[in-house]
Coordinates of C-alpha atoms in Angstrom, one line a residue:
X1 CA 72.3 31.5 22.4
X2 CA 71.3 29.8 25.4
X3 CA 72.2 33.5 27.0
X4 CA 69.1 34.9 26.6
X5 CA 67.9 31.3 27.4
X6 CA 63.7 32.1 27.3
X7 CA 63.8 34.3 25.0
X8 CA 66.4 32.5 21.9
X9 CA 68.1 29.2 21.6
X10 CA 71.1 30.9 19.5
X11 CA 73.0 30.7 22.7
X12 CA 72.4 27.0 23.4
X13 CA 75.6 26.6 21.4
X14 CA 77.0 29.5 23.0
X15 CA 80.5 31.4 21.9
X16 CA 83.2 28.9 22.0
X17 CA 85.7 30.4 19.9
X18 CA 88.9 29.4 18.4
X19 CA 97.5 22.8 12.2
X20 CA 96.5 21.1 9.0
X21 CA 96.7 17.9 7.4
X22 CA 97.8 16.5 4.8
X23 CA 94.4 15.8 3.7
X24 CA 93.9 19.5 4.0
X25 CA 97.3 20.6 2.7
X26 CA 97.0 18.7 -0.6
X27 CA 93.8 19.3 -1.5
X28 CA 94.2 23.8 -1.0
X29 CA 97.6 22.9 -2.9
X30 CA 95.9 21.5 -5.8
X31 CA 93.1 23.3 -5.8
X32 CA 92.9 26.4 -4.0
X33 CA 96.1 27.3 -2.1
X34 CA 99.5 28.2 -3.9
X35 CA 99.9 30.4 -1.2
X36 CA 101.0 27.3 1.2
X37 CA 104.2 26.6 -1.1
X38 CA 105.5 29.7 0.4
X39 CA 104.6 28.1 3.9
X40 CA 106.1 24.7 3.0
X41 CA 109.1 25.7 3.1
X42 CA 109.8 26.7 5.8
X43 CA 109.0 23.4 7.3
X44 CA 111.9 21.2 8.0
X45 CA 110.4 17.5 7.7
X46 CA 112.5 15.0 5.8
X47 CA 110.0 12.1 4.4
X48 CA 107.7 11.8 7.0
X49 CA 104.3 10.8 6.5
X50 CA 102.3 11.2 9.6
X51 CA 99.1 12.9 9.9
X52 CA 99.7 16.2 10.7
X53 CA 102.1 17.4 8.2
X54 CA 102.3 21.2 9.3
X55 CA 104.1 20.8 12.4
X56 CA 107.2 21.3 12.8
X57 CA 108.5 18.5 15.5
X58 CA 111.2 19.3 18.3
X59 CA 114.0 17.4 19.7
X60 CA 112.1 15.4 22.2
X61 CA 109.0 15.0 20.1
X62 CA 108.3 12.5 17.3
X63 CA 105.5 10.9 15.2
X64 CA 105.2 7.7 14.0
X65 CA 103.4 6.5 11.2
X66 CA 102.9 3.2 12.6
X67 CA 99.7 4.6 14.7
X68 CA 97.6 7.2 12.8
X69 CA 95.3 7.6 15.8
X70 CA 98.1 9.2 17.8
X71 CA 97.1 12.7 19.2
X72 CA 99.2 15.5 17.9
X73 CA 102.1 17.0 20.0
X74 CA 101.7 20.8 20.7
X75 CA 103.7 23.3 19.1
X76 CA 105.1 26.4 19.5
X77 CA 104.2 28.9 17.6
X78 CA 105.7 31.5 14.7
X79 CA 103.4 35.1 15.0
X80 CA 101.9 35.2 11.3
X81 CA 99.9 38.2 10.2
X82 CA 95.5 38.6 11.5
X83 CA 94.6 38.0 8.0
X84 CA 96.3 34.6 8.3
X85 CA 94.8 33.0 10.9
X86 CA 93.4 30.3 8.9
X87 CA 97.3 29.0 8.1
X88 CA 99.5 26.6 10.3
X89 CA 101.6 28.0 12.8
X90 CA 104.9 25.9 12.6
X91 CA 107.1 24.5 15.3
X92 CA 109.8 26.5 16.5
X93 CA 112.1 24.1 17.5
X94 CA 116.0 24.1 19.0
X95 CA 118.0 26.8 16.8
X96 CA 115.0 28.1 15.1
X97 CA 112.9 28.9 18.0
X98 CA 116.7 31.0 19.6
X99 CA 116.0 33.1 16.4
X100 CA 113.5 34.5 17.7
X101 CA 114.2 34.6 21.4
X102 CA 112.1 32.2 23.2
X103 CA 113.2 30.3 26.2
X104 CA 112.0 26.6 25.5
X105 CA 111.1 25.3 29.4
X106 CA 109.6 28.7 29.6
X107 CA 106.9 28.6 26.7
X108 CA 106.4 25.2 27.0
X109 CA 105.0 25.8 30.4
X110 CA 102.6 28.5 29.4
X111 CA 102.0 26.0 25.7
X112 CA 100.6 24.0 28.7
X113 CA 99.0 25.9 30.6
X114 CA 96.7 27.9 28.0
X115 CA 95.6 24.2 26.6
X116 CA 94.5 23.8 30.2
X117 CA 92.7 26.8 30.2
X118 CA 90.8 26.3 26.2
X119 CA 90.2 22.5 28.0
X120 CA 88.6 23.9 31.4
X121 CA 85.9 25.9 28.8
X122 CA 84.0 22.6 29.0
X123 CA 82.8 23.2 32.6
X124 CA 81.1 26.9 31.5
X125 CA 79.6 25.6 28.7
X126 CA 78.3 22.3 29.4
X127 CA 76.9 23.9 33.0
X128 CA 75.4 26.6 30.1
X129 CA 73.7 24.0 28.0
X130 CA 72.7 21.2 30.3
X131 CA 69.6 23.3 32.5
X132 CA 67.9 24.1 29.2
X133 CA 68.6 20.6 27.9
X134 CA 67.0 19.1 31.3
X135 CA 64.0 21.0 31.5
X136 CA 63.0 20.1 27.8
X137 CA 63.2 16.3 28.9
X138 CA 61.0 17.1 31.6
X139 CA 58.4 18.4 29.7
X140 CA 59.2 16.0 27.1
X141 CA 58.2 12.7 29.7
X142 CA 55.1 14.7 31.3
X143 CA 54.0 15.2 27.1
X144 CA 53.8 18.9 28.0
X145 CA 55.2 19.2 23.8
X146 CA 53.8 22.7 23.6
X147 CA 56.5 23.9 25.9
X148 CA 59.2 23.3 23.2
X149 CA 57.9 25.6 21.1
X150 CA 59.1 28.2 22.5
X151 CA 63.1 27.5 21.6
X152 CA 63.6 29.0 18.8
X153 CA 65.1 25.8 16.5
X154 CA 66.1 28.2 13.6
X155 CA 68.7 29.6 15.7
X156 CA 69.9 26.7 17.3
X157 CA 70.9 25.6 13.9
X158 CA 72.2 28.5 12.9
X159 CA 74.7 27.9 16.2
X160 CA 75.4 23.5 14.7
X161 CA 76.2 25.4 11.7
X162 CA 79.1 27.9 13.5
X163 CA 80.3 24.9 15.9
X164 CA 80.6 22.4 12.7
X165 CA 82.6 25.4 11.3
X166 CA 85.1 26.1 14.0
X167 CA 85.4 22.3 14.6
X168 CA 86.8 21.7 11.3
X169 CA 89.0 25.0 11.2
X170 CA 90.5 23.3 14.7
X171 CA 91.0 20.5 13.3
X172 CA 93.0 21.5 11.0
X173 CA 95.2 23.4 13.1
X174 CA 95.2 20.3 15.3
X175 CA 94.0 22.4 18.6
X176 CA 92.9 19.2 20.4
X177 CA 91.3 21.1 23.1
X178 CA 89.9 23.6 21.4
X179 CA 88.0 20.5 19.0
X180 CA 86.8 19.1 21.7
X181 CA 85.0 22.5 23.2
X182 CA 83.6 22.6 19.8
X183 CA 82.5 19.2 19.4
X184 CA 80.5 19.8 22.7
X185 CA 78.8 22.6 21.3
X186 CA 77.5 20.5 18.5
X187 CA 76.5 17.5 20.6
X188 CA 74.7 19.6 23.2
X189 CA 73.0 21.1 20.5
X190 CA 72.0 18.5 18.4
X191 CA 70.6 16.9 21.5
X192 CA 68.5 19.9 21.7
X193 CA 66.9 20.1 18.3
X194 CA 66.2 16.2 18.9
X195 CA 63.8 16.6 21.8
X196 CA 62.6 20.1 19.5
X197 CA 62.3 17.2 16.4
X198 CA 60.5 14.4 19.2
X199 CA 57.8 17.4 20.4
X200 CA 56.9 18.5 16.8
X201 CA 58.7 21.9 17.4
X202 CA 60.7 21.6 14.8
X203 CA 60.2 19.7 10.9
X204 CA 60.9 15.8 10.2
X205 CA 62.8 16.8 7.2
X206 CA 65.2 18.9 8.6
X207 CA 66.0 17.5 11.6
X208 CA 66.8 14.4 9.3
X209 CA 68.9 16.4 7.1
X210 CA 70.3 18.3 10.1
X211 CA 71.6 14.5 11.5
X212 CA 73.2 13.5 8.1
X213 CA 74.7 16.9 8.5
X214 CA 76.0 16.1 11.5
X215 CA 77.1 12.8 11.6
X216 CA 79.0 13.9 8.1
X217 CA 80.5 16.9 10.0
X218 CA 82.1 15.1 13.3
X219 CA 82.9 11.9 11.5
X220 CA 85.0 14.0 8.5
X221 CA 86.6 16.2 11.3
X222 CA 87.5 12.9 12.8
X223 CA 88.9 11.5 9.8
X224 CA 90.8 14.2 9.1
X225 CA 92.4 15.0 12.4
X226 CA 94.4 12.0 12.2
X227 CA 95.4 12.7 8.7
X228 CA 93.4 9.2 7.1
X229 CA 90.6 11.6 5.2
X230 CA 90.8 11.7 1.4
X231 CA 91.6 15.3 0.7
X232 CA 88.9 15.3 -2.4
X233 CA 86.0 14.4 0.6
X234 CA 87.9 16.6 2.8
X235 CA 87.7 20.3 0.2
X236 CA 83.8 19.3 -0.4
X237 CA 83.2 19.5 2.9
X238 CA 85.1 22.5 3.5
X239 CA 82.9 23.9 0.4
X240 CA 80.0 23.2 2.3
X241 CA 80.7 24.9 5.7
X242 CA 82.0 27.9 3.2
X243 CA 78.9 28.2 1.0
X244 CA 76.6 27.6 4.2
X245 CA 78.4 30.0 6.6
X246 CA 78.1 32.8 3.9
X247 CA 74.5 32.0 3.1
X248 CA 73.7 31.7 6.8
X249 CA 75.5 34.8 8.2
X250 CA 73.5 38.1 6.0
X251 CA 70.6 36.2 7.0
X252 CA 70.9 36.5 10.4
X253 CA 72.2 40.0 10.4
X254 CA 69.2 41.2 8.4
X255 CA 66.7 39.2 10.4
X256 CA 67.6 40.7 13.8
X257 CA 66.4 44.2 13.0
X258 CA 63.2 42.9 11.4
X259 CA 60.5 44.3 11.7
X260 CA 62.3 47.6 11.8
X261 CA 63.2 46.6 8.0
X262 CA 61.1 44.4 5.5
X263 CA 61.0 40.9 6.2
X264 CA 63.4 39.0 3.4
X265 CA 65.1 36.5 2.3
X266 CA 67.0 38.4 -0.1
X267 CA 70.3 38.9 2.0
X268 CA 70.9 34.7 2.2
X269 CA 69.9 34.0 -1.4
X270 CA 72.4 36.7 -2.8
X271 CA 75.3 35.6 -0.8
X272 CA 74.5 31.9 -1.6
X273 CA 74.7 32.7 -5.1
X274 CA 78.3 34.7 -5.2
X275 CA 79.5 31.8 -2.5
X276 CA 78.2 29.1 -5.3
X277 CA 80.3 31.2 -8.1
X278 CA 83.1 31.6 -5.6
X279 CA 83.6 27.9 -5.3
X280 CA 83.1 27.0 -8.8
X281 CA 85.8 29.2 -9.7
X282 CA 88.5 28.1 -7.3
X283 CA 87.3 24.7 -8.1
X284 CA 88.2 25.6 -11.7
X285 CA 91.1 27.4 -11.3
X286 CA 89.7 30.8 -12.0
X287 CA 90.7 33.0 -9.4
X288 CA 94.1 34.6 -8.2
X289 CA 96.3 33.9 -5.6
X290 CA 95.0 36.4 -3.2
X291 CA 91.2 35.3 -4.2
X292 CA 92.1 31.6 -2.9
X293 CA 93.4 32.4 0.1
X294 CA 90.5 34.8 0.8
X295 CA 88.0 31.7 -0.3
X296 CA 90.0 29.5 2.2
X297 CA 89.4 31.7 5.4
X298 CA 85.7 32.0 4.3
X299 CA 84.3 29.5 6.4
X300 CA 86.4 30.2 9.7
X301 CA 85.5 34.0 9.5
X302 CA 81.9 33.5 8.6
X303 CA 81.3 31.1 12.0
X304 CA 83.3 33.1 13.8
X305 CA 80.8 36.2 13.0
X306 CA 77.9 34.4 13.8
X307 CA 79.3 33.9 17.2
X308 CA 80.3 37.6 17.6
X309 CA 76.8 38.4 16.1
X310 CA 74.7 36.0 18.4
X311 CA 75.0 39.1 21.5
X312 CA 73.7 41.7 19.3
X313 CA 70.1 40.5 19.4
X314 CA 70.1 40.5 23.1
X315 CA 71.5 44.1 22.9
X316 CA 68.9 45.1 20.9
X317 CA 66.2 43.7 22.6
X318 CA 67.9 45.5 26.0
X319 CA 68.1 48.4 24.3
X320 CA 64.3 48.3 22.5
X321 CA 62.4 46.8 26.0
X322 CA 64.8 47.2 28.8
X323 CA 62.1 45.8 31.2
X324 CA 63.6 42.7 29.9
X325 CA 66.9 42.9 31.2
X326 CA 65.0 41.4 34.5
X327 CA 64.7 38.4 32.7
X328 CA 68.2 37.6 31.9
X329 CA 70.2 35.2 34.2
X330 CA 73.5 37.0 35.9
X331 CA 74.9 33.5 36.4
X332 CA 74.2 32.5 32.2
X333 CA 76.3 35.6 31.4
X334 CA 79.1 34.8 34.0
X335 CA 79.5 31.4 32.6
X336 CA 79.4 32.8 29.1
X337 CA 82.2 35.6 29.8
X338 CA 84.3 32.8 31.7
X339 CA 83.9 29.8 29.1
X340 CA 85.5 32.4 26.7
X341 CA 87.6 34.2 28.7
X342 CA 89.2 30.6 29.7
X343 CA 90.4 30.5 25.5
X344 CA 91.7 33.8 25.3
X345 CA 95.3 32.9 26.5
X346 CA 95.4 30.2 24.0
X347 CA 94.0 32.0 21.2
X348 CA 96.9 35.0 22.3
X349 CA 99.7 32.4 22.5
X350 CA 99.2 30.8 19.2
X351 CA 98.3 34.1 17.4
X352 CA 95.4 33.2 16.0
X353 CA 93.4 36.6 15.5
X354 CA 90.3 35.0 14.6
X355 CA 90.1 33.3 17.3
X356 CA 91.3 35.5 20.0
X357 CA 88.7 38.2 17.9
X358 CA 85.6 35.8 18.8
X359 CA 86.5 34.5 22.5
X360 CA 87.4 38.3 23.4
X361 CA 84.3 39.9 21.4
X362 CA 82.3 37.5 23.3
X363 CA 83.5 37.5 27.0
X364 CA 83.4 41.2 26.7
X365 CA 80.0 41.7 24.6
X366 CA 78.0 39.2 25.5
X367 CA 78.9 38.4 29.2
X368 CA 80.5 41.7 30.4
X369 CA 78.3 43.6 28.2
X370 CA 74.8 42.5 29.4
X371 CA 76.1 42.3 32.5
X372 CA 76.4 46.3 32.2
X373 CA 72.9 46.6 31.3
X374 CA 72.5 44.4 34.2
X375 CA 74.1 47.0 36.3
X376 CA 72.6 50.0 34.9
X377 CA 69.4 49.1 35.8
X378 CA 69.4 47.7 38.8
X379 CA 69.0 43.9 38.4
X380 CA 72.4 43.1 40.0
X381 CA 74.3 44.2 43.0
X382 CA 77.2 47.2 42.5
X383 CA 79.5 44.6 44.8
X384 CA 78.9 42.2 41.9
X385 CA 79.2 43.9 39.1
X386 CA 82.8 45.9 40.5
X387 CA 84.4 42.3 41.3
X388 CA 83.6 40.9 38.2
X389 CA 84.8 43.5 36.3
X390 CA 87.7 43.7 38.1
X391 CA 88.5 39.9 38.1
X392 CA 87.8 40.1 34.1
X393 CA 90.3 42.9 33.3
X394 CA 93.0 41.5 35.9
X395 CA 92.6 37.9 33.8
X396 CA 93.5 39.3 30.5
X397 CA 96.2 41.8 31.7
X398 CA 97.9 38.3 33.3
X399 CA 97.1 36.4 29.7
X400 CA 99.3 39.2 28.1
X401 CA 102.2 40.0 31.0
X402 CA 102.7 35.6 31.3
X403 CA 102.4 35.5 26.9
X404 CA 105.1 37.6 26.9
X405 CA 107.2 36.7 29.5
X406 CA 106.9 33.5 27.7
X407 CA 108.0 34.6 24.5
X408 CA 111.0 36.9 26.2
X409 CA 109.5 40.1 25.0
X410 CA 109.6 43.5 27.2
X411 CA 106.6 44.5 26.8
X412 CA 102.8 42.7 26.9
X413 CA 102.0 45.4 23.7
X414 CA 105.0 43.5 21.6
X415 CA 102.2 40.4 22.1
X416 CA 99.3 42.4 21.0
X417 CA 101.8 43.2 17.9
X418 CA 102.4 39.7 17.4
X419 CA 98.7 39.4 16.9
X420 CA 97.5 41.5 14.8
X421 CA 100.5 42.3 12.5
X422 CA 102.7 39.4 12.9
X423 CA 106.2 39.0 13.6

C-alpha cells in the first residue's frame, strides 16, 4: 500500500472497499447459481429487458431499453444475511418498502447522501496515490531509473488484482460510485507499474500481460455494467478474478512472515490448484447448491482480504523495528482512515457485510491503528491523536444513529443486526 509509501507499494492501491446484470444473472443461473431462483422471485418486473435486471424500480423511476448506456437508478435496499453480500439487494418500493417500515423521502435522502460520501473517497485516495506517482516521473525525466527500484511492483499488483476484483463485484451490484473509486485504484496503479515497466523495475513480460489484463478487466466491467456483455465472456472472467484472488491471497499471507518461516511458493500453488478443480466442477455441474454459492462469493471475499491484509505488514514491521514508525507519514494514514471511513455509511445502508467488513477493518487498522503506534511512541502530538480519534468514533456512531433513523428503527444496534444477520 502506498501507506507505508518507502517502504511497500501494496498501498499504492490503497483500501477502497465495497446489483447484477443480466449478463451476470444468466450466466450463475445456468451455471453456477440455482440459489438466485429463490431471489427472482421476489422481483416484480413484468417483461422488461434493460440492463440491470436485479432492481427492483419504484414509482417515479423507470428504465428504458431504448438507451443501454443509461446509468442505473439507486435503490433501496432489503437487509439479506453477511454471508450474502455478494447477492442483489432489491428495491423496496411503494407497499413493499411500508412492510418493512421505511419512510420513502426519509431513506431516499440518506440513499443520497451515503453515495455522496462512497463518491467523496476519490479525493483521499487520488491525494494518496498522486505524490508517489509524481516523484517516479521525476526521476523518470532526470533518468535517475535506479530510484524505481525501490517500489516493490509485486505488491502493486497484487493491489490491480484486489481493485479489478472489487470493480467487477460493484459492478454487478451497480454501485456507480463505489465502481468508480475502484476503477481509480486500478488506473492510478497501472500508471505506476508503467513508469516501474519504462525504468526496468519491473519485467517486459508481465507488465504486457498485466495491460491485457487490464484493459480486459475495465472494458468487461464496462460491458457489463450496462447489461450488453455476453454472459459466457462475463462467468470467464469472473473465473479468472476467482482463481487469481485465491492463488494470490495464501501467498501474500505466507510471504509477510518470511523469513520467520521458509521461503515458499507452496501456499499459492496449492490454492491455485483446488481454485482450478473448484471451477471445473461448477463449470460441470458437480457441486451442490451451497458449493455454488460459496464459489460465487470467492472472488469478492478473496480481494476484500487482501485489502484487510495489506496493514498487517506494516504492523509487523512496527512491531519487529519500531524505529520505523518515524518513517511513516501521519497525513498518508489520515487520508487512508478517511477515504474508507467516507464508504462506511454506504456499505451500512445497503448491508453489504463485505464491504462494510473491509472499509471498517481498514479505517480502523490501517489508519487508526498505525496512527496508535504513532502515538505510542512519540512521533505525533497527543492533541492530534485525541481529535482524531474522537472525530473517527463520533463519524460512525452518526453513520449508524442517521442509518437507522432512516430505516425507522429504535435503535442504531437493530442496523448492526440488519448487517450481519439480516432482516
Amino acid at each position: 500500500m502506498v501507506a507505508a509509501v518507502a517502504a511497500s507499494a501494496v498501498m499504492q492501491s490503497s483500501p477502497r472497499l465495497f446489483r447484477s446484470s443480466p449478463s451476470s444473472v444468466s450466466h450463475y443461473t445456468s451455471s453456477r447459481s440455482p440459489h438466485f431462483s429463490s431471489i427472482s422471485s421476489t422481483l416484480h418486473f413484468n417483461n422488461h429487458d434493460c440492463s440491470s435486471s436485479l432492481f427492483l424500480i419504484s414509482k417515479n423511476r423507470s428504465c428504458s431499453s431504448s438507451n443501454p448506456f443509461k446509468l442505473h437508478p439507486r435503490p433501496l435496499f432489503k437487509p439479506v444475511a453477511a454471508l450474502g453480500s455478494d447477492l442483489p439487494h432489491p428495491i423496496q418500493p411503494g407497499e413493499e418498502g411500508a412492510k418493512f417500515g421505511i419512510n420513502d423521502e426519509t431513506i431516499k435522502q440518506w440513499d443520497g447522501l451515503t453515495a455522496k460520501f462512497a463518491a467523496a473517497a476519490n479525493i483521499p485516495f487520488l491525494i494518496l496515490q498522486l505524490p508517489q506517482i509524481l516523484l517516479n516521473a521525476r526521476n523518470l525525466m532526470a533518468g535517475n531509473n535506479s530510484a524505481l527500484l525501490a517500489v516493490n511492483w509485486l505488491g502493486s499488483l497484487t493491489g490491480l488484482l484486489a481493485n479489478l476484483s472489487l470493480l467487477s463485484y460493484f459492478a454487478k451490484k451497480k454501485e456507480t460510485e463505489a465502481m468508480i473509486v475502484q476503477c481509480l485504484g486500478v488506473v492510478t496503479t497501472y500508471v505506476m507499474i508503467s513508469q516501474l515497466a519504462m525504468a526496468e523495475a519491473m519485467p517486459s513480460l508481465y507488465f504486457i500481460l498485466t495491460s491485457v489484463v487490464v484493459g480486459t478487466g475495465v472494458v468487461s466491467n464496462f460491458l457489463n455494467y450496462f447489461g450488453i456483455l455476453p454472459s459466457v465472456i462475463w462467468g470467464l472472467w469472473e473465473d479468472f478474478l476467482t482463481v487469481g484472488g485465491l492463488s494470490v491471497l495464501p501467498q501474500v499471507m505466507w510471504s509477510t512472515f518470511v523469513p520467520y518461516i521458509p521461503n515458499s511458493i507452496l501456499p499459492g500453488a496449492i490454492s491455485f490448484v483446488i481454485a482450478m478443480v473448484a471451477a471445473v466442477m461448477v463449470r460441470a455441474g458437480k457441486l451442490s447448491e451451497k458449493g455454488v454459492k460459496f464459489y460465487g462469493a470467492i472472488s469478492g471475499w478473496t480481494a476484500t482480504l487482501l485489502f484487510m491484509w495489506m496493514p498487517i505488514p506494516q504492523l509487523w514491521t512496527n512491531f519487529l523495528n519500531p524505529d520505523n514508525i518515524k518513517g511513516l507519514s501521519a497525513l498518508t494514514m489520515l487520508l487512508a482512515m478517511a477515504g474508507n471511513g467516507l464508504m462506511i455509511p454506504r456499505a451500512l445502508f445497503t448491508r453489504d457485510f463485505m464491504w462494510f467488513l473491509g472499509s471498517s477493518w481498514a479505517s480502523f487498522l490501517y489508519g487508526w491503528g498505525n496512527l496508535v503506534c504513532m502515538y505510542l511512541f512519540n512521533s505525533i502530538s497527543r492533541e492530534f491523536f485525541f481529535a482524531t480519534t474522537a472525530g473517527f468514533l463520533m463519524w460512525i456512531g452518526i453513520t449508524f444513529w442517521k442509518d437507522s433513523q432512516a430505516y425507522g428503527h429504535s435503535s442504531p444496534l437493530r442496523s448492526l443486526k440488519e448487517l450481519l444477520f439480516g432482516s
